[in-house]
Amino acid sequence: MKEQPFYVGYMPQMEGQLARFIGRWVVALLVLGIGLGFWLASSQTRLTGGFFDFGHAQSFEGILQLEPQPMLWVQNPNSETRTAYLLVAPFKFGAGPLIQPFDNQNVVLQGSLIHRHGRVMLELVPDSIEPRGGEQRFAPQQRVLGQVELAGEIVDAKCYLGVMNPGHLKPHRDCAVRCISGGIPPVFLVRNEEGLADVLLLVNQQMKPFGPEILEWVARPMRIKGQLVQSGNLWLLKTEAVDFHALD
Amino acid sequence: MSVGYGAVGWNRQKKRYDFFLVLGIALYLGAFMGAGAWLFPDVTAETLMIRAFGSAALILLHLILLVGPAARLDARFLPLLYNRRHMGVTMFLLALIHGSFSVLQFHAFGDMDPLLSLLTANTQWDSVSGFPFQQLGFVALIIFFLMAATSHDFWLVNLTAPVWKALHLGVYVAYGLVLAHVALGVLQAEQSPRLWLPLAFGFVLVASLHVIAGWRERACDREQPEEMGWVKVCSPQDIPNQRGVVVTVSGERVAVFRDDQRIMAVSNVCQHQNGPLGEGRIIDGMITCPWHGYQYLPENGCSPPPFTEKIPTFQVQIREGSIWVKSLPLPAGTAVEPAVWGGES
Ligand code: HEM
Ligand code: FES
């Protein structure tokens, strides 16, 4: 039997040959650690897009609308048209209760921008809404684009548009459940032919927000049948839970 | 060695061990978060932290699971095993940071208690791709917590060795849960082979080293036939001086040692953490455990004063050039006359 060095931890010094053996392994493990760090970090694929201007609120003026989801219609420069900014509250809550007293009023409010690929949202600073005079109530032009059946994934608009990255798919599922349960608008994320994502605001047949029945569908591959409606710059998918079909 | 359970104290080797452990983790976390932030400017810091700490914990868990069988296959790895407990506790802390950040990020600041949300946000138990993976991590974290909390020798003594050992075998359950946690979680979204191949490789490495080490041990577990209450072991010259061999007698592993002319047999199981005494040495006339250096006098199985550990001893005889061991152990700490071998040492 080959004589192997025998080391007991409380001996002060390792014998030279053993010390070299262990030393080489320790160095190899340290190098492996650094290598794995780079390797694993650079193997992630779904971490692009999305912006949240965290901690930096700006003023926005526009007309508030509670349904189908809280939004602020902001006048476009030099134009009669308006752009909808979806509104949410801080953390995992919808803005509904905050804006309810001001439904259909022209207001100035403070909010932090969230945006992704031209879709915009504001995280409302609570108690920052101040009513203004001027035009009240705004009815965006609505165009019904017909029945569609689309494959995609339900996500919460806030995380997906920028608060979390990644803000979709399985790892984010529980968070999206919590957010939608707290009133953040659910959107249907559809990948088109070019792989670019469209987000469709999900509303029920009464053009109102979905209730808890939507939660079990969040972040799963699925198909939805519904009516595609364009409302100003927003795309709505008008549907009911019976028209949800699992693909998992 | 312990008086009470003071056990292995701090010393220079341990400090170096911990230094390199912390250095390795710091280098890994730095590399992961540095590369992540540089390659993906849009990523949030929380995501990077969660991923860096979770993956660091899993890598360290692999190391912890690998040093055991590695040291059985090549005794030169024993120094890495010596302070494995600190690796375990450190791994738990990394996983705790990962889990806490995940709960904060994904469950807190919403309309439900975060822990309740962790357990109820996803209940699609009947699906593979939708399976609730976070709960798996949560159960694994609880197991790691119990192990870390009871890792001190105080608990080894107070829970008794078999209970403690069973609890610490929970690491394999937890390892399985974490593999599922990752495979059913992040790998459902991040499907690059650059991620799942290393995970599969790690699992195969852990499994195969355990199988090989176990198989080697099984070879020595072949029962020797018993004759009138005695079992033939081998001839004395088969045992290098101041070393031991392990034989299985009546289902129990027995370590048979030779110290020059004297042949003695004791239970193979160290009282500290069940280390394999037969793989140890005789140092200063005492059997020294390869794992943490607990010592026992070979002729009576007692640790030298002031220590109080005792292991069972066995009667030994030499007949026609072979060592024979009595198949029934004597109570722990019973003095036995060593068999004396007349041959060259
Ligand atoms: C309360 C306990 C735990 C919770 C809530 C939890 C949660 C999560 C979540 C949400 C993810 C996906 C995050 C993402 O990358 O987007 C994840 C991934 C992961 N978890 Fe856990 N986990 C827990 C415990 C553990 C434990 C004990 C380990 C292992 C030692 C572990 C190891 C990992 C690894 C390696 C990943 C993949 C890297 C990553 O995506 O972060 N987790 N965990
Ligand atoms: S000294 Fe720790 S197991 Fe023997």
Short mmCIF file of C-alpha atoms in Angstrom, two decimals, chain B residues 4 21 33 40 45 80 88 113 162 203 245 334:
data_model
loop_
_atom_site.label_atom_id
_atom_site.label_comp_id
_atom_site.label_asym_id
_atom_site.label_seq_id
_atom_site.Cartn_x
_atom_site.Cartn_y
_atom_site.Cartn_z
CA GLY B 4 -18.14 17.71 27.23
CA LEU B 21 -13.76 29.61 1.68
CA MET B 33 -22.61 40.12 -10.58
CA PHE B 40 -27.15 43.12 -19.25
CA ALA B 45 -29.71 44.55 -8.97
CA LEU B 80 -10.82 19.69 2.92
CA GLY B 88 -22.24 23.80 5.39
CA ASP B 113 -48.50 37.96 4.04
CA PRO B 162 -27.90 8.10 15.25
CA PHE B 203 -25.38 15.79 -10.37
CA VAL B 245 -8.01 -2.67 7.99
CA THR B 334 -13.43 -2.72 27.88
#
